[in-house]
Amino acid sequence: MLRVNVEESSKTGGENLLRKYGVADGCCTASSEDAHMLNLQPTVGARGQNQTMPNQLTVGKPRYGSLSTGNTDTSEVSATLERTSEGIFVSITFSHDESPEYAQWFTPNYFDIAAVTAEKTQPRPPVPSTLFFYDSHGPVALVGCRNAGYHTNHRIGSGRVYVGAAVLAAPSTAHAKVMGMRSTVSGLRAWLGTSAISHTTNFDKQTGRFKSAEIQVVIPEVIDIPDSKLVLRPAINRTPRDGALMIEDIVWVEHKTEEESSWRLHQLAMRAVRDLLAVSRWRDESLIPVSVARTEDSIKGDTPESERQQWWRDVADSSAPEPKEETRRLEHLILWEDLGPEGLANWIKLRDDFARAVDPAVSSIYLEGVTVEVQLTQIAISLEALGYLLFMRKDGASETKAGGISFQRRLNRIVQEVPGLLPFVDATWSQRMADTYNSVKHANRDLPQTVDVANSWREGALLFRTWIANELGVERDKLRERIARDSQIHSFIVAGD
């Protein structure tokens, strides 16, 4: 437990001090996107405060060092490692005479006159998927590398390599496969309703003036998700900043495997948590890897309990989205209190069993710059698949029979699962929905009005979300109340109507 005491030390009053550093007015329990920030003075327990050269990648701050393939038979080459808004890149200069092993990544060996004369020109080998960079800040393993272009003039040139992810302080290129990965998911801590930070204040009974405050940091228990190899791990980040200590209240999604596994496998497993939150309030939540671990990275602890604890290495991922800010504008249809660990495990199973229905709907949330017709098509694909699967799995229809059932009847089958929960569903709703979708899909029909397409998309998405919430066991009365407050319950109208 980390404990920070704040006492009045000036005429400005301790209450102003608390407000200045984000403790007053309930700030200790206010939620912000996966990170509850608390800025305190004086610095408490800030180890490494004088460290001036952290091993990290910051946009706009290139690092200059050496690059190698990790093979002792290959020489090193000078390189620049940088993180940009487009991802992580490493740039090198090469010579066909002095560093042919690097030159051949970018250009064929037509500069080798002897090879060309003897007709021995070989196709250029690809950039190795893993590379190793180091400089005065420390080593960095580069994973998922590929050619990003080059320029050459006779026997010298420069090449650029795209880096999928960088593992900071990794001692080798072995981190292309890992046994564990931790990520942050936007909104997860707030959804769980958990916090490591609490505070109490004391006031003078006679004057009412502030006397002192105590801020406690107690990390909550880890939440194991059954049969998933996933845990939700509350934690804090402690970052010294110019005489202050920044404490971040976070929750990691952690996935571990007994054997070394690809990054993609770990990310797909953790994406289940992101997808649930995305469906629950229909928002493009972010999933950002923050660290990875391998067995050989474990270290001996000071006590038997901490023996061989994992040593997690920070990562920077080129494909990771920007972290999403928390918002109170969008409410959840599904709450943690509805599910608990068993319910979250049920969602993971449901997501796998109904992947053909879930995946198109979830992916539609992340589409950018598309028309509402595309959004409706994605939702309709999900609902078609969902109705098809319900007819087979709950009604015993064969694949052939279920495949021949119309979209309208499939919609009616889904509605049977959630009777009385959606006020816009009436006797003609499924026909209207099917007509709108088919008019968008078939070129021999007139396009419907944009507002009708938008409302069909909205209602289809809410039906899909309601079915999931109902399937996961959310109480009908609670679900009905949440639907009444959901943003998708309100119809689109033409401006001016």
Short mmCIF file of C-alpha atoms in Angstrom, two decimals:
data_model
loop_
_atom_site.label_atom_id
_atom_site.label_comp_id
_atom_site.label_asym_id
_atom_site.label_seq_id
_atom_site.Cartn_x
_atom_site.Cartn_y
_atom_site.Cartn_z
CA MET A 1 0.00 0.00 0.00
CA LEU A 2 1.28 3.45 -0.95
CA ARG A 3 0.23 6.17 1.49
CA VAL A 4 0.66 9.89 0.90
CA ASN A 5 -0.04 12.43 3.63
CA VAL A 6 -0.90 16.03 2.73
CA GLU A 7 -0.99 18.68 5.43
CA GLU A 8 -1.69 22.40 5.40
CA SER A 9 1.62 24.22 5.07
CA SER A 10 0.75 27.71 3.93
CA LYS A 11 -1.87 30.42 4.22
CA THR A 12 -3.41 29.28 0.94
CA GLY A 13 -4.99 26.38 2.85
CA GLY A 14 -4.77 22.67 2.38
CA GLU A 15 -8.07 22.49 0.50
CA ASN A 16 -6.56 24.52 -2.34
CA LEU A 17 -3.53 22.24 -2.25
CA LEU A 18 -5.74 19.20 -2.66
CA ARG A 19 -7.68 20.80 -5.46
CA LYS A 20 -4.47 21.85 -7.22
CA TYR A 21 -3.22 18.30 -7.30
CA GLY A 22 -6.44 16.63 -8.32
CA VAL A 23 -7.62 15.18 -5.01
CA ALA A 24 -10.54 17.42 -4.06
CA ASP A 25 -14.13 17.34 -5.32
CA GLY A 26 -14.30 13.55 -5.69
CA CYS A 27 -11.45 13.40 -8.19
CA CYS A 28 -10.07 10.27 -6.55
CA THR A 29 -12.98 8.22 -7.80
CA ALA A 30 -13.71 10.03 -11.07
CA SER A 31 -13.13 7.85 -14.08
CA SER A 32 -11.08 8.70 -17.14
CA GLU A 33 -10.21 6.39 -20.03
CA ASP A 34 -8.49 3.41 -18.40
CA ALA A 35 -6.28 5.79 -16.39
CA HIS A 36 -7.17 7.58 -13.19
CA MET A 37 -4.58 10.32 -12.92
CA LEU A 38 -3.47 11.69 -9.55
CA ASN A 39 -0.72 14.32 -9.40
CA LEU A 40 0.87 14.73 -5.97
CA GLN A 41 3.61 16.69 -4.25
CA PRO A 42 6.05 16.07 -2.74
CA THR A 43 7.42 13.10 -4.67
CA VAL A 44 6.93 9.88 -2.72
CA GLY A 45 9.01 6.81 -3.38
CA ALA A 46 9.94 7.91 -6.91
CA ARG A 47 12.71 5.48 -7.74
CA GLY A 48 14.80 6.35 -10.71
CA GLN A 49 13.86 10.03 -10.50
CA ASN A 50 17.29 11.09 -11.76
CA GLN A 51 17.17 8.78 -14.75
CA THR A 52 17.84 11.01 -17.75
CA MET A 53 17.94 8.48 -20.55
CA PRO A 54 14.85 6.23 -20.42
CA ASN A 55 14.57 3.40 -22.90
CA GLN A 56 11.39 4.46 -24.65
CA LEU A 57 10.10 5.57 -28.05
CA THR A 58 8.54 9.01 -28.26
CA VAL A 59 7.04 10.58 -31.36
CA GLY A 60 9.38 13.26 -32.69
CA LYS A 61 12.45 12.01 -30.80
CA PRO A 62 14.56 9.75 -33.07
CA ARG A 63 17.19 7.47 -31.58
CA TYR A 64 20.59 6.93 -33.21
CA GLY A 65 22.39 3.64 -32.78
CA SER A 66 23.25 0.33 -34.44
CA LEU A 67 21.12 -2.30 -36.13
CA SER A 68 21.81 -6.01 -36.48
CA THR A 69 19.97 -9.14 -37.49
CA GLY A 70 20.78 -10.88 -34.21
CA ASN A 71 23.06 -13.23 -36.13
CA THR A 72 26.68 -13.07 -35.01
CA ASP A 73 27.79 -13.72 -38.58
CA THR A 74 26.21 -10.47 -39.74
CA SER A 75 27.89 -7.12 -39.16
CA GLU A 76 26.15 -4.14 -37.59
CA VAL A 77 25.09 -1.03 -39.44
CA SER A 78 24.33 2.50 -38.24
CA ALA A 79 20.61 3.12 -37.92
CA THR A 80 17.97 5.61 -36.80
CA LEU A 81 14.95 4.36 -34.91
CA GLU A 82 11.94 6.66 -34.74
CA ARG A 83 8.27 6.63 -33.88
CA THR A 84 5.97 8.70 -36.09
CA SER A 85 2.25 9.21 -36.46
CA GLU A 86 2.35 6.51 -39.15
CA GLY A 87 4.16 3.93 -37.04
CA ILE A 88 7.68 2.87 -36.04
CA PHE A 89 10.49 2.92 -38.61
CA VAL A 90 14.20 2.16 -38.66
CA SER A 91 16.36 3.76 -41.36
CA ILE A 92 19.82 2.65 -42.46
CA THR A 93 22.47 3.59 -45.00
CA PHE A 94 24.08 0.73 -46.86
CA SER A 95 26.94 0.03 -49.22
CA HIS A 96 26.94 -2.78 -51.74
CA ASP A 97 30.64 -3.24 -50.96
CA GLU A 98 30.76 -2.89 -47.17
CA SER A 99 27.28 -4.05 -46.09
CA PRO A 100 25.87 -6.20 -48.90
CA GLU A 101 23.76 -8.21 -46.44
CA TYR A 102 21.70 -5.06 -45.79
CA ALA A 103 21.79 -3.73 -49.35
CA GLN A 104 20.20 -6.89 -50.71
CA TRP A 105 17.06 -6.29 -48.62
CA PHE A 106 16.23 -3.35 -50.84
CA THR A 107 17.92 -3.84 -54.20
CA PRO A 108 18.78 -6.84 -56.38
CA ASN A 109 22.45 -7.54 -56.94
CA TYR A 110 22.60 -6.08 -60.43
CA PHE A 111 25.42 -3.85 -59.14
CA ASP A 112 27.52 -7.01 -58.81
CA ILE A 113 28.95 -7.10 -62.35
CA ALA A 114 30.53 -10.51 -61.83
CA ALA A 115 27.24 -12.04 -60.68
CA VAL A 116 25.31 -10.48 -63.52
CA THR A 117 27.89 -11.62 -66.11
CA ALA A 118 27.73 -15.16 -64.76
CA GLU A 119 23.90 -14.96 -64.78
CA LYS A 120 23.81 -15.72 -61.06
CA THR A 121 21.57 -12.85 -60.04
CA GLN A 122 19.28 -14.03 -57.26
CA PRO A 123 15.98 -12.54 -56.06
CA ARG A 124 16.52 -10.20 -53.16
CA PRO A 125 15.76 -11.75 -49.74
CA PRO A 126 13.06 -10.11 -47.64
CA VAL A 127 13.82 -7.93 -44.65
CA PRO A 128 14.06 -10.27 -41.61
CA SER A 129 10.86 -10.14 -39.57
CA THR A 130 12.89 -9.51 -36.40
CA LEU A 131 15.83 -7.14 -35.97
CA PHE A 132 17.87 -5.83 -33.05
CA PHE A 133 18.63 -2.17 -32.32
CA TYR A 134 20.66 -0.67 -29.53
CA ASP A 135 21.99 2.73 -28.51
CA SER A 136 22.99 4.53 -25.33
CA HIS A 137 19.39 4.25 -24.05
CA GLY A 138 19.50 0.44 -24.24
CA PRO A 139 18.48 -2.44 -26.51
CA VAL A 140 15.25 -2.71 -28.50
CA ALA A 141 13.91 -5.83 -30.23
CA LEU A 142 12.08 -4.99 -33.46
CA VAL A 143 9.22 -7.32 -34.40
CA GLY A 144 7.15 -7.58 -37.58
CA CYS A 145 9.64 -5.78 -39.83
CA ARG A 146 9.16 -5.24 -43.55
CA ASN A 147 10.57 -3.19 -46.40
CA ALA A 148 9.21 0.38 -46.46
CA GLY A 149 11.17 1.72 -49.43
CA TYR A 150 14.69 2.75 -50.41
CA HIS A 151 16.83 5.11 -52.44
CA THR A 152 20.09 4.17 -54.10
CA ASN A 153 22.72 5.79 -56.26
CA HIS A 154 25.20 3.34 -57.76
CA ARG A 155 26.84 1.42 -54.90
CA ILE A 156 25.41 3.23 -51.85
CA GLY A 157 21.88 3.84 -50.70
CA SER A 158 19.44 4.25 -47.84
CA GLY A 159 16.60 1.98 -46.81
CA ARG A 160 13.61 2.28 -44.53
CA VAL A 161 12.05 -0.58 -42.58
CA TYR A 162 8.57 -0.57 -41.07
CA VAL A 163 8.50 -2.04 -37.55
CA GLY A 164 5.32 -3.71 -36.35
CA ALA A 165 6.28 -3.44 -32.68
CA ALA A 166 9.29 -2.55 -30.55
CA VAL A 167 10.10 -4.42 -27.33
CA LEU A 168 12.04 -2.05 -25.13
CA ALA A 169 15.02 -3.38 -23.17
CA ALA A 170 14.64 -6.82 -24.79
CA PRO A 171 18.03 -8.60 -24.82
CA SER A 172 17.47 -10.44 -28.11
CA THR A 173 15.13 -10.93 -31.08
CA ALA A 174 13.34 -13.84 -29.37
CA HIS A 175 10.33 -11.64 -28.55
CA ALA A 176 8.73 -12.31 -31.93
CA LYS A 177 6.87 -14.93 -29.90
CA VAL A 178 5.96 -14.45 -26.25
CA MET A 179 4.29 -16.31 -23.40
CA GLY A 180 2.40 -13.33 -22.05
CA MET A 181 0.96 -9.99 -23.11
CA ARG A 182 -0.70 -7.15 -21.25
CA SER A 183 -2.92 -4.53 -22.85
CA THR A 184 -5.13 -1.66 -21.85
CA VAL A 185 -8.74 -1.44 -23.02
CA SER A 186 -10.43 1.93 -23.00
CA GLY A 187 -13.18 2.26 -20.42
CA LEU A 188 -12.39 -1.06 -18.73
CA ARG A 189 -11.49 0.29 -15.29
CA ALA A 190 -14.57 2.49 -15.19
CA TRP A 191 -16.76 -0.41 -16.37
CA LEU A 192 -15.40 -2.64 -13.61
CA GLY A 193 -15.97 0.14 -11.08
CA THR A 194 -12.63 -0.55 -9.44
CA SER A 195 -10.02 1.88 -8.19
CA ALA A 196 -6.72 1.60 -6.35
CA ILE A 197 -6.95 5.15 -5.01
CA SER A 198 -8.95 6.47 -2.07
CA HIS A 199 -8.55 9.49 0.18
CA THR A 200 -9.79 10.96 3.43
CA THR A 201 -9.65 14.56 4.63
CA ASN A 202 -9.64 15.96 8.17
CA PHE A 203 -10.94 19.38 9.18
CA ASP A 204 -10.64 21.39 12.38
CA LYS A 205 -13.86 20.90 14.36
CA GLN A 206 -13.90 24.49 15.62
CA THR A 207 -12.80 26.49 12.59
CA GLY A 208 -13.78 24.08 9.85
CA ARG A 209 -10.41 24.64 8.22
CA PHE A 210 -8.60 21.85 6.43
CA LYS A 211 -5.98 20.09 8.55
CA SER A 212 -4.73 17.07 6.64
CA ALA A 213 -5.49 14.46 4.04
CA GLU A 214 -4.45 10.88 3.55
CA ILE A 215 -4.38 9.33 0.10
CA GLN A 216 -4.20 5.54 0.03
CA VAL A 217 -3.27 3.37 -2.92
CA VAL A 218 -4.40 -0.22 -2.42
CA ILE A 219 -4.34 -2.36 -5.54
CA PRO A 220 -7.52 -4.49 -5.87
CA GLU A 221 -7.45 -8.25 -6.33
CA VAL A 222 -6.76 -9.81 -9.71
CA ILE A 223 -9.88 -11.05 -11.54
CA ASP A 224 -9.47 -14.48 -13.17
CA ILE A 225 -11.71 -15.20 -16.15
CA PRO A 226 -12.47 -18.96 -16.17
CA ASP A 227 -11.35 -21.14 -19.09
CA SER A 228 -9.82 -18.25 -21.02
CA LYS A 229 -6.19 -17.78 -19.90
CA LEU A 230 -7.24 -14.17 -19.31
CA VAL A 231 -7.01 -12.12 -16.13
CA LEU A 232 -7.98 -8.53 -15.41
CA ARG A 233 -5.12 -7.14 -13.35
CA PRO A 234 -5.57 -3.84 -11.50
CA ALA A 235 -2.33 -1.93 -11.14
CA ILE A 236 -0.80 1.50 -10.84
CA ASN A 237 1.84 3.31 -12.83
CA ARG A 238 4.09 5.61 -10.82
CA THR A 239 5.81 8.25 -12.91
CA PRO A 240 8.05 10.95 -11.37
CA ARG A 241 7.64 14.30 -13.10
CA ASP A 242 9.65 17.35 -12.02
CA GLY A 243 9.19 16.99 -8.28
CA ALA A 244 5.75 15.42 -8.53
CA LEU A 245 4.57 11.81 -8.62
CA MET A 246 1.96 10.88 -11.21
CA ILE A 247 -0.10 7.86 -10.14
CA GLU A 248 -2.16 6.17 -12.84
CA ASP A 249 -4.98 3.91 -11.75
CA ILE A 250 -5.25 1.24 -14.46
CA VAL A 251 -6.46 -2.27 -15.24
CA TRP A 252 -4.51 -4.53 -17.59
CA VAL A 253 -6.00 -7.33 -19.64
CA GLU A 254 -3.42 -10.09 -19.34
CA HIS A 255 -3.17 -13.24 -21.45
CA LYS A 256 -0.65 -16.04 -20.89
CA THR A 257 0.17 -19.28 -22.68
CA GLU A 258 2.37 -22.18 -21.63
CA GLU A 259 4.13 -22.23 -25.00
CA GLU A 260 5.53 -19.25 -26.85
CA SER A 261 2.82 -17.79 -29.07
CA SER A 262 2.46 -15.14 -31.73
CA TRP A 263 1.47 -11.62 -30.81
CA ARG A 264 -1.65 -12.09 -32.92
CA LEU A 265 -2.85 -15.02 -30.81
CA HIS A 266 -2.54 -13.00 -27.60
CA GLN A 267 -4.24 -9.97 -29.14
CA LEU A 268 -7.13 -12.02 -30.49
CA ALA A 269 -7.76 -13.44 -27.03
CA MET A 270 -7.71 -10.02 -25.38
CA ARG A 271 -9.88 -8.52 -28.11
CA ALA A 272 -12.85 -10.35 -26.60
CA VAL A 273 -12.83 -7.91 -23.68
CA ARG A 274 -12.59 -4.93 -26.02
CA ASP A 275 -15.41 -6.26 -28.19
CA LEU A 276 -17.78 -6.64 -25.25
CA LEU A 277 -17.28 -3.04 -24.17
CA ALA A 278 -17.61 -1.88 -27.78
CA VAL A 279 -20.94 -3.71 -28.20
CA SER A 280 -22.18 -2.66 -24.78
CA ARG A 281 -22.16 1.04 -25.61
CA TRP A 282 -21.49 0.91 -29.37
CA ARG A 283 -18.18 2.76 -29.33
CA ASP A 284 -14.84 2.01 -30.96
CA GLU A 285 -12.91 1.11 -27.82
CA SER A 286 -9.12 0.93 -28.03
CA LEU A 287 -6.94 -2.11 -27.30
CA ILE A 288 -3.29 -1.16 -26.81
CA PRO A 289 -0.53 -3.67 -25.96
CA VAL A 290 1.73 -2.30 -23.22
CA SER A 291 4.09 -5.14 -22.30
CA VAL A 292 5.10 -8.72 -23.12
CA ALA A 293 6.94 -11.48 -21.30
CA ARG A 294 8.92 -14.62 -22.00
CA THR A 295 9.98 -17.38 -19.62
CA GLU A 296 13.66 -16.44 -19.81
CA ASP A 297 12.73 -12.90 -18.75
CA SER A 298 11.67 -14.09 -15.29
CA ILE A 299 13.96 -13.13 -12.41
CA LYS A 300 14.68 -14.47 -8.97
CA GLY A 301 12.74 -12.76 -6.22
CA ASP A 302 13.79 -11.78 -2.72
CA THR A 303 11.31 -14.18 -1.13
CA PRO A 304 10.02 -17.66 -2.00
CA GLU A 305 6.68 -16.11 -2.95
CA SER A 306 8.29 -13.86 -5.54
CA GLU A 307 10.70 -16.47 -6.86
CA ARG A 308 10.92 -16.43 -10.65
CA GLN A 309 8.38 -13.65 -11.05
CA GLN A 310 7.72 -12.47 -14.57
CA TRP A 311 9.73 -9.59 -15.94
CA TRP A 312 7.42 -7.70 -18.26
CA ARG A 313 9.01 -5.58 -20.98
CA ASP A 314 7.32 -2.45 -22.29
CA VAL A 315 6.30 -2.39 -25.93
CA ALA A 316 5.39 0.20 -28.55
CA ASP A 317 2.98 -1.11 -31.20
CA SER A 318 2.77 0.57 -34.61
CA SER A 319 -0.77 -0.66 -35.25
CA ALA A 320 -2.15 0.36 -31.86
CA PRO A 321 -4.84 3.06 -32.03
CA GLU A 322 -4.79 6.27 -30.06
CA PRO A 323 -6.21 5.70 -26.57
CA LYS A 324 -9.87 6.61 -26.34
CA GLU A 325 -10.94 9.20 -23.81
CA GLU A 326 -13.57 8.19 -21.28
CA THR A 327 -17.05 9.63 -21.76
CA ARG A 328 -20.19 9.71 -19.66
CA ARG A 329 -22.32 10.45 -22.71
CA LEU A 330 -22.66 6.80 -23.74
CA GLU A 331 -24.10 4.34 -21.23
CA HIS A 332 -23.56 0.61 -21.20
CA LEU A 333 -26.27 -1.95 -21.93
CA ILE A 334 -24.23 -4.60 -20.14
CA LEU A 335 -22.58 -3.94 -16.77
CA TRP A 336 -19.87 -5.83 -14.93
CA GLU A 337 -22.30 -6.41 -12.08
CA ASP A 338 -24.54 -8.31 -14.53
CA LEU A 339 -21.75 -10.69 -15.50
CA GLY A 340 -18.87 -11.14 -13.11
CA PRO A 341 -16.02 -13.44 -14.14
CA GLU A 342 -18.33 -16.31 -15.14
CA GLY A 343 -20.47 -14.01 -17.28
CA LEU A 344 -17.41 -12.62 -19.06
CA ALA A 345 -16.33 -16.20 -19.77
CA ASN A 346 -19.82 -16.83 -21.17
CA TRP A 347 -19.39 -13.85 -23.49
CA ILE A 348 -16.10 -15.25 -24.79
CA LYS A 349 -17.83 -18.56 -25.56
CA LEU A 350 -20.83 -16.80 -27.13
CA ARG A 351 -18.51 -14.68 -29.25
CA ASP A 352 -16.78 -17.80 -30.55
CA ASP A 353 -19.97 -19.79 -31.10
CA PHE A 354 -21.66 -16.95 -32.99
CA ALA A 355 -18.56 -15.49 -34.64
CA ARG A 356 -20.25 -15.28 -38.05
CA ALA A 357 -22.84 -12.97 -36.49
CA VAL A 358 -20.67 -11.07 -34.03
CA ASP A 359 -17.62 -10.25 -36.17
CA PRO A 360 -19.33 -8.19 -38.91
CA ALA A 361 -21.22 -6.09 -36.37
CA VAL A 362 -18.18 -5.41 -34.21
CA SER A 363 -15.98 -4.61 -37.21
CA SER A 364 -18.57 -2.09 -38.40
CA ILE A 365 -17.93 -0.03 -35.28
CA TYR A 366 -14.36 0.52 -36.44
CA LEU A 367 -15.14 1.52 -40.03
CA GLU A 368 -14.09 5.07 -40.84
CA GLY A 369 -15.38 7.33 -43.56
CA VAL A 370 -18.05 4.93 -44.86
CA THR A 371 -21.62 5.70 -45.86
CA VAL A 372 -24.63 4.69 -43.79
CA GLU A 373 -25.48 2.18 -46.52
CA VAL A 374 -22.24 0.34 -45.75
CA GLN A 375 -23.04 0.41 -42.03
CA LEU A 376 -26.50 -1.03 -42.66
CA THR A 377 -25.03 -3.76 -44.86
CA GLN A 378 -22.62 -4.81 -42.12
CA ILE A 379 -25.37 -5.00 -39.51
CA ALA A 380 -27.66 -6.86 -41.90
CA ILE A 381 -24.94 -9.45 -42.56
CA SER A 382 -24.71 -10.00 -38.79
CA LEU A 383 -28.47 -10.32 -38.38
CA GLU A 384 -28.74 -12.69 -41.35
CA ALA A 385 -26.09 -14.91 -39.78
CA LEU A 386 -27.64 -14.67 -36.33
CA GLY A 387 -31.10 -15.66 -37.56
CA TYR A 388 -29.60 -18.52 -39.57
CA LEU A 389 -27.71 -19.84 -36.52
CA LEU A 390 -30.76 -19.54 -34.25
CA PHE A 391 -32.88 -21.57 -36.65
CA MET A 392 -30.24 -24.31 -36.69
CA ARG A 393 -29.09 -24.37 -33.07
CA LYS A 394 -32.31 -23.65 -31.24
CA ASP A 395 -34.94 -24.92 -33.69
CA GLY A 396 -33.04 -27.85 -35.16
CA ALA A 397 -33.25 -26.73 -38.79
CA SER A 398 -30.77 -28.22 -41.24
CA GLU A 399 -28.20 -26.04 -42.97
CA THR A 400 -30.11 -26.31 -46.22
CA LYS A 401 -33.43 -25.36 -44.68
CA ALA A 402 -31.96 -22.52 -42.58
CA GLY A 403 -30.11 -21.21 -45.61
CA GLY A 404 -33.35 -20.90 -47.56
CA ILE A 405 -35.15 -18.81 -44.94
CA SER A 406 -35.74 -15.18 -45.89
CA PHE A 407 -34.10 -12.23 -44.17
CA GLN A 408 -37.47 -11.08 -42.84
CA ARG A 409 -38.15 -14.42 -41.15
CA ARG A 410 -34.63 -14.41 -39.69
CA LEU A 411 -35.32 -10.99 -38.18
CA ASN A 412 -38.56 -12.27 -36.68
CA ARG A 413 -36.66 -15.22 -35.19
CA ILE A 414 -34.23 -12.88 -33.44
CA VAL A 415 -37.08 -10.71 -32.14
CA GLN A 416 -38.62 -13.84 -30.57
CA GLU A 417 -35.55 -13.97 -28.29
CA VAL A 418 -36.13 -10.44 -26.93
CA PRO A 419 -39.93 -10.01 -26.76
CA GLY A 420 -41.22 -6.64 -25.57
CA LEU A 421 -37.77 -5.06 -25.12
CA LEU A 422 -37.59 -2.86 -28.22
CA PRO A 423 -40.41 -0.29 -28.58
CA PHE A 424 -39.86 0.21 -32.33
CA VAL A 425 -40.61 -3.45 -33.10
CA ASP A 426 -44.19 -3.89 -34.29
CA ALA A 427 -45.99 -6.26 -36.64
CA THR A 428 -44.50 -4.64 -39.75
CA TRP A 429 -40.99 -3.81 -38.51
CA SER A 430 -39.22 -6.83 -39.98
CA GLN A 431 -40.77 -6.19 -43.39
CA ARG A 432 -39.67 -2.53 -43.35
CA MET A 433 -36.16 -3.50 -42.28
CA ALA A 434 -35.89 -6.20 -44.96
CA ASP A 435 -37.23 -3.89 -47.69
CA THR A 436 -34.73 -1.17 -46.81
CA TYR A 437 -31.78 -3.55 -46.78
CA ASN A 438 -32.77 -5.30 -50.00
CA SER A 439 -33.24 -1.94 -51.73
CA VAL A 440 -29.68 -1.03 -50.75
CA LYS A 441 -28.29 -4.41 -51.78
CA HIS A 442 -30.00 -4.88 -55.16
CA ALA A 443 -29.21 -2.51 -58.03
CA ASN A 444 -32.58 -3.14 -59.70
CA ARG A 445 -34.40 -1.39 -56.84
CA ASP A 446 -34.71 2.28 -56.02
CA LEU A 447 -32.46 3.48 -53.23
CA PRO A 448 -34.39 4.29 -50.06
CA GLN A 449 -34.19 7.65 -48.34
CA THR A 450 -30.96 8.14 -46.38
CA VAL A 451 -32.89 8.76 -43.17
CA ASP A 452 -34.67 5.40 -43.59
CA VAL A 453 -31.34 3.65 -44.14
CA ALA A 454 -29.92 5.33 -41.03
CA ASN A 455 -32.87 4.29 -38.89
CA SER A 456 -32.75 0.71 -40.16
CA TRP A 457 -29.03 0.59 -39.29
CA ARG A 458 -29.72 2.06 -35.83
CA GLU A 459 -32.56 -0.35 -35.06
CA GLY A 460 -30.64 -3.36 -36.38
CA ALA A 461 -27.61 -2.52 -34.24
CA LEU A 462 -29.77 -2.11 -31.13
CA LEU A 463 -31.51 -5.43 -31.81
CA PHE A 464 -28.12 -7.12 -32.10
CA ARG A 465 -26.88 -5.55 -28.84
CA THR A 466 -30.12 -6.37 -27.02
CA TRP A 467 -29.90 -10.00 -28.07
CA ILE A 468 -26.37 -10.25 -26.68
CA ALA A 469 -27.32 -8.59 -23.38
CA ASN A 470 -30.33 -10.90 -23.03
CA GLU A 471 -28.26 -13.97 -23.94
CA LEU A 472 -25.71 -13.06 -21.24
CA GLY A 473 -28.42 -12.95 -18.60
CA VAL A 474 -29.03 -9.23 -18.05
CA GLU A 475 -32.34 -8.93 -16.16
CA ARG A 476 -35.18 -7.92 -18.47
CA ASP A 477 -36.38 -4.98 -16.36
CA LYS A 478 -32.87 -3.54 -16.08
CA LEU A 479 -32.26 -4.08 -19.77
CA ARG A 480 -35.51 -2.33 -20.68
CA GLU A 481 -34.53 0.67 -18.55
CA ARG A 482 -31.09 0.88 -20.16
CA ILE A 483 -32.53 0.62 -23.66
CA ALA A 484 -34.80 3.56 -22.88
CA ARG A 485 -31.69 5.65 -22.10
CA ASP A 486 -29.53 4.34 -24.94
CA SER A 487 -28.55 6.74 -27.71
CA GLN A 488 -29.69 4.28 -30.40
CA ILE A 489 -33.29 4.34 -29.22
CA HIS A 490 -33.78 7.83 -30.68
CA SER A 491 -34.82 8.07 -34.34
CA PHE A 492 -32.95 10.04 -36.96
CA ILE A 493 -35.03 12.72 -38.63
CA VAL A 494 -34.50 14.93 -41.65
CA ALA A 495 -33.20 18.35 -40.64
CA GLY A 496 -36.04 20.82 -40.62
CA ASP A 497 -38.78 18.24 -40.00
#
